[in-house]
XYZ file of C-alpha atoms in Angstrom:
389
model
C 186.546 158.512 174.282
C 188.466 155.258 173.212
C 188.097 154.003 176.816
C 184.104 154.553 176.834
C 183.878 152.663 173.594
C 185.858 149.780 175.073
C 183.693 149.866 178.209
C 180.414 149.814 175.948
C 181.919 147.029 173.755
C 182.333 144.488 176.423
C 178.555 144.297 177.602
C 177.189 144.735 174.179
C 179.007 141.472 173.144
C 177.300 139.836 176.141
C 173.980 141.049 174.868
C 174.754 139.790 171.455
C 175.280 136.327 172.728
C 171.931 136.537 174.466
C 170.451 137.676 171.254
C 172.170 134.636 169.453
C 170.710 132.257 172.246
C 167.340 133.659 171.737
C 167.811 133.090 168.071
C 168.954 129.210 168.707
C 166.047 128.695 170.984
C 163.612 130.386 168.090
C 165.163 127.593 165.737
C 164.678 124.845 167.762
C 161.113 125.919 168.394
C 160.287 126.573 164.700
C 161.793 123.221 163.635
C 159.720 121.282 166.221
C 156.666 123.353 165.218
C 157.406 122.528 161.681
C 157.432 118.599 162.219
C 154.614 118.607 165.062
C 151.860 116.193 164.449
C 148.505 117.985 164.591
C 146.289 114.877 163.949
C 145.192 114.888 167.756
C 142.559 116.980 169.457
C 143.049 119.682 172.601
C 146.474 121.696 172.964
C 149.075 119.598 171.287
C 153.007 119.650 171.643
C 154.673 122.322 169.673
C 151.202 123.251 168.235
C 151.586 126.276 165.578
C 150.247 127.297 162.314
C 153.510 126.592 160.476
C 152.601 122.685 159.493
C 149.386 124.073 157.702
C 151.296 126.991 156.050
C 153.779 124.433 154.655
C 151.392 121.985 153.598
C 149.395 124.510 151.858
C 152.287 125.414 149.657
C 153.855 121.732 149.277
C 150.827 119.723 148.954
C 148.036 122.014 147.974
C 150.054 124.472 145.836
C 148.068 127.330 147.473
C 150.284 130.703 147.310
C 148.572 133.309 149.176
C 151.726 135.069 150.753
C 155.579 135.784 149.236
C 156.483 133.424 152.174
C 154.823 130.605 150.312
C 157.450 130.895 147.439
C 160.375 130.947 149.867
C 158.812 127.948 151.636
C 158.743 126.038 148.603
C 162.296 126.826 147.528
C 163.602 125.964 150.884
C 161.637 122.704 151.102
C 163.150 121.354 147.868
C 166.569 122.953 148.561
C 166.835 120.895 152.038
C 165.737 117.886 150.163
C 162.122 117.644 151.302
C 162.566 118.850 154.875
C 161.474 121.601 156.845
C 164.776 122.519 158.548
C 165.544 125.433 155.957
C 162.149 127.086 156.632
C 162.792 126.814 160.499
C 166.307 128.576 159.813
C 164.672 131.435 158.043
C 162.067 132.085 160.742
C 164.925 132.111 163.352
C 166.834 134.240 161.193
C 163.924 136.759 160.841
C 163.142 136.641 164.784
C 166.706 137.402 165.376
C 167.107 140.106 162.668
C 163.831 141.664 164.353
C 165.655 142.198 167.505
C 168.126 144.155 165.905
C 165.580 146.110 163.685
C 163.984 146.879 166.875
C 167.109 148.317 168.358
C 167.271 150.639 165.088
C 163.615 151.710 165.839
C 164.631 152.422 169.401
C 167.761 154.492 168.392
C 165.288 156.595 165.765
C 162.717 157.179 168.370
C 165.397 158.108 170.905
C 166.402 161.030 168.690
C 169.410 159.119 166.935
C 170.776 157.737 170.284
C 173.959 155.584 169.697
C 173.693 151.740 169.902
C 175.009 150.625 173.149
C 174.384 147.443 175.107
C 171.319 149.044 176.722
C 169.566 149.919 173.580
C 170.250 146.109 172.328
C 169.159 144.830 175.758
C 165.881 146.849 175.527
C 165.441 145.579 171.985
C 165.557 142.087 172.974
C 163.214 142.336 175.999
C 160.671 144.376 173.652
C 160.756 140.909 171.668
C 159.593 139.064 174.759
C 156.964 141.273 176.275
C 153.571 139.811 176.465
C 150.319 140.860 178.039
C 150.151 140.812 181.852
C 148.414 137.685 182.637
C 145.250 137.713 184.998
C 143.367 134.254 185.052
C 140.272 135.766 185.944
C 140.312 138.086 182.880
C 141.426 135.550 180.340
C 142.529 131.903 181.134
C 144.832 131.473 178.199
C 148.213 133.301 178.025
C 147.996 134.457 174.376
C 144.693 133.481 172.876
C 142.671 135.636 175.480
C 144.547 138.554 175.017
C 146.239 140.770 172.238
C 149.952 140.222 171.984
C 152.929 142.087 170.047
C 155.139 138.881 170.309
C 153.990 135.864 168.283
C 155.887 132.734 167.798
C 153.172 130.240 166.239
C 152.313 132.284 163.062
C 155.121 132.229 160.344
C 153.738 134.778 158.059
C 153.413 137.423 161.307
C 157.016 136.633 162.288
C 158.235 137.688 158.667
C 155.915 140.377 158.247
C 156.804 141.947 161.436
C 160.569 142.232 160.313
C 159.555 143.692 156.988
C 157.024 146.224 158.650
C 159.785 147.390 161.087
C 162.176 148.349 158.406
C 159.565 149.975 156.434
C 158.434 151.907 159.113
C 161.893 153.231 159.869
C 162.370 154.019 156.442
C 159.042 155.930 156.513
C 159.909 157.940 159.641
C 163.467 158.988 158.257
C 161.782 159.982 155.109
C 158.977 161.728 156.503
C 161.575 164.100 158.072
C 163.005 165.275 154.498
C 160.471 164.416 151.994
C 159.299 168.138 151.886
C 162.651 168.936 150.087
C 161.826 166.245 147.642
C 162.699 162.540 147.350
C 165.319 161.063 145.101
C 164.185 158.058 142.675
C 166.340 155.752 144.661
C 164.408 156.652 148.036
C 160.959 156.523 146.219
C 161.854 152.919 144.962
C 163.298 151.587 148.128
C 160.181 152.824 149.993
C 157.798 151.386 147.372
C 159.559 148.042 147.462
C 159.647 147.635 151.079
C 155.835 148.129 151.126
C 155.517 145.778 148.204
C 157.447 143.035 150.148
C 155.598 143.595 153.501
C 152.358 143.453 152.110
C 153.268 140.531 149.955
C 154.093 138.675 153.079
C 150.783 139.723 155.043
C 148.802 142.861 154.074
C 147.845 143.642 157.944
C 150.600 146.258 158.180
C 149.446 148.351 155.106
C 145.930 148.443 156.361
C 146.829 149.970 159.624
C 149.799 152.189 158.270
C 148.519 153.663 155.037
C 145.369 155.487 156.346
C 147.526 157.161 159.238
C 150.086 158.152 156.671
C 147.395 159.619 154.539
C 145.889 161.783 157.301
C 149.537 162.775 158.148
C 150.063 164.024 154.371
C 146.553 165.812 154.505
C 147.692 167.526 157.515
C 150.935 168.642 155.592
C 148.714 169.925 152.684
C 146.829 171.915 154.969
C 150.021 173.443 156.408
C 151.128 174.572 152.764
C 153.527 171.645 151.861
C 153.600 171.529 148.084
C 151.331 169.171 146.616
C 153.598 167.542 144.136
C 155.810 166.615 147.204
C 152.913 164.963 148.982
C 151.666 162.999 145.845
C 155.251 161.890 145.177
C 155.554 160.520 148.917
C 152.059 158.941 148.897
C 152.489 157.440 145.350
C 154.833 154.938 146.758
C 152.169 152.826 148.342
C 150.336 152.575 145.063
C 152.244 149.211 144.160
C 151.480 147.577 147.482
C 147.788 148.274 146.586
C 148.110 146.169 143.622
C 149.505 143.099 145.814
C 146.584 143.669 148.089
C 144.161 143.212 145.101
C 145.810 139.936 144.238
C 145.786 138.667 147.941
C 142.078 139.719 148.357
C 141.253 137.547 145.173
C 143.020 134.372 146.736
C 141.780 135.084 150.256
C 138.063 136.147 149.467
C 137.409 135.112 145.906
C 134.000 133.815 145.197
C 135.219 130.354 145.228
C 136.613 130.728 148.853
C 133.199 131.257 150.458
C 134.978 133.943 152.617
C 134.131 137.454 153.301
C 134.687 140.512 155.877
C 131.928 141.231 158.212
C 131.342 144.093 160.768
C 131.324 142.098 164.064
C 132.289 144.623 166.970
C 133.970 142.634 169.850
C 133.334 139.176 168.169
C 137.032 138.153 168.084
C 138.169 139.677 171.358
C 135.309 137.808 173.181
C 136.129 134.339 171.553
C 138.491 133.151 174.389
C 138.419 135.923 177.176
C 136.187 135.919 180.020
C 136.421 139.769 180.385
C 137.399 141.103 176.955
C 137.504 144.714 177.834
C 139.990 143.977 180.734
C 142.018 141.755 178.442
C 142.588 144.620 176.341
C 143.643 146.763 179.166
C 146.011 143.868 180.176
C 147.354 143.707 176.957
C 148.512 147.361 176.885
C 149.013 148.185 180.581
C 152.412 149.711 180.497
C 151.616 151.390 177.183
C 148.611 152.859 178.382
C 149.870 154.053 181.851
C 153.124 155.577 180.005
C 151.028 157.620 177.429
C 149.217 159.122 180.636
C 152.365 159.956 182.360
C 153.605 161.636 179.086
C 150.465 162.977 177.448
C 152.057 166.339 176.644
C 154.825 164.625 174.700
C 152.219 162.515 172.776
C 150.037 165.733 171.754
C 153.555 167.543 170.773
C 155.705 164.941 169.063
C 154.583 164.289 165.649
C 155.995 160.448 165.624
C 154.564 159.655 168.896
C 151.131 160.869 167.951
C 151.700 158.926 164.569
C 152.378 155.688 166.406
C 149.364 156.230 168.728
C 147.035 156.924 165.875
C 148.131 153.710 163.952
C 147.694 151.750 166.956
C 144.196 153.293 167.402
C 143.411 152.211 163.816
C 144.783 148.670 164.276
C 142.577 148.190 167.513
C 139.648 149.471 165.677
C 140.054 147.002 162.718
C 140.627 144.135 165.132
C 137.797 145.061 167.449
C 135.042 145.614 164.498
C 136.173 143.351 161.765
C 135.800 139.762 161.310
C 135.989 137.219 158.657
C 132.905 135.231 157.522
C 133.077 131.504 156.308
C 135.259 128.863 157.419
C 138.082 131.480 158.899
C 135.537 133.223 161.158
C 137.350 132.495 164.348
C 140.931 132.665 163.235
C 141.123 136.307 164.134
C 143.091 137.346 161.188
C 142.501 140.936 161.603
C 144.393 140.868 164.937
C 147.802 140.755 163.082
C 147.705 144.578 162.246
C 147.001 145.336 165.834
C 149.595 142.956 167.005
C 152.308 145.019 164.961
C 151.257 148.159 166.137
C 151.519 147.071 169.656
C 155.025 146.158 169.004
C 155.773 149.537 167.799
C 153.760 151.266 170.809
C 155.652 149.407 173.257
C 158.869 150.296 171.673
C 158.097 154.147 171.501
C 156.626 154.030 175.118
C 159.646 152.202 176.693
C 161.820 155.005 175.151
C 159.597 157.883 176.552
C 159.549 155.903 179.872
C 163.570 155.761 179.775
C 163.545 159.256 179.154
C 161.418 160.428 181.973
C 163.141 162.097 184.886
C 163.170 165.287 186.921
C 161.036 165.868 189.850
C 160.624 163.203 192.715
C 157.105 162.234 191.619
C 158.410 161.650 187.993
C 160.947 159.380 189.129
C 158.470 157.441 191.211
C 156.160 157.255 188.307
C 159.227 156.001 186.131
C 159.837 153.448 188.961
C 156.422 152.258 188.939
C 156.093 151.994 185.246
C 159.344 149.931 185.208
C 157.341 147.393 187.584
C 154.723 147.244 185.229
C 157.130 146.400 182.415
C 158.917 143.800 184.334
C 155.437 142.137 184.773
C 154.830 142.328 181.000
C 158.661 140.769 180.397
C 157.973 138.067 183.157
C 154.969 136.988 181.325
C 156.579 136.746 177.925
C 159.506 135.110 178.958
C 157.503 132.455 181.030
C 155.176 132.063 177.795
C 158.254 131.852 175.496
C 160.272 129.067 177.610
C 157.179 127.098 177.631
C 156.720 127.170 174.089
C 160.523 126.047 173.390
C 159.581 123.305 175.961
C 156.847 121.942 173.754
C 153.752 123.630 175.041
C 150.926 124.697 172.668
C 150.321 128.442 172.181
C 146.746 127.628 173.608
C 148.413 127.249 177.177
């Protein structure tokens, strides 16, 4: 056993080093984004939303997210510079790799952490939609992606949402016997933090959790247990009310409209094909493992959450000055990150008959295509390209 542990330790150290390199690349990217000059027109070097997020806090005093308070503190702490903000975002991106590994291990029936689980987690933080120029000319903007490096609030929300989702999955397995006050408080606080950063996760997660609790009620789970578990989401609802007043108050001139396919059609030549290219690996994996998707509660939960996130992104758009910003895509993007994770786990667990091994190999090629597109995009970003490439 000790020999096996040592054999696993050496390659895992190598993956730790790769993850650190990824984190340093993110630090360089986020710092260059934070000081980028956005005064020109067209795709600009290191173009991102980060300078706007910083200026809204430092210059305008507009606090619409918990990250705004962190940015203000780091800006002052680092003497009016943006390096501290870039450091925070790089730390969040690096921690997201390890949070993804935690989700991989949980979804893999509590498998132990190995070099393989960490390598898979790192790759899941790099996958992008498969790129077909005739479908969408822009590698990110024309599609829907799980991995995004130009929006700072999404970067922070994704980490918080992963931790929150792992906490939910763990509590879901035992809440029928009763939650402790500590468990309830931790879960409630995680939802508050995640929602305060960006409400997108809660909008896709909470309705599906509600449906799951309703199914449990039908199956005669005690009502008091269901109410106790579900009530942990109530404090985060207050946070959404605060954010709604800031983002959609009467003075802002912004609202929410029902506009199916509007956002998906803004930059894609063939919007429906772009949707397929964005989830090609996941869709094929679900088709190959549909019996497990029907039978396994967690697998079905993730698919249901992704479907809801997709419908929100498909049908809803903002009206007013942010009508073309696609802000209802963020929840779907996070759902895609979780869907890719569980589909990757189910793909690796495939085996048995020869035809299943052939299907597994074919899915591996599709996953490699997603990964190649993501690495290419990330390297270009680090080299100075705009996310509009």
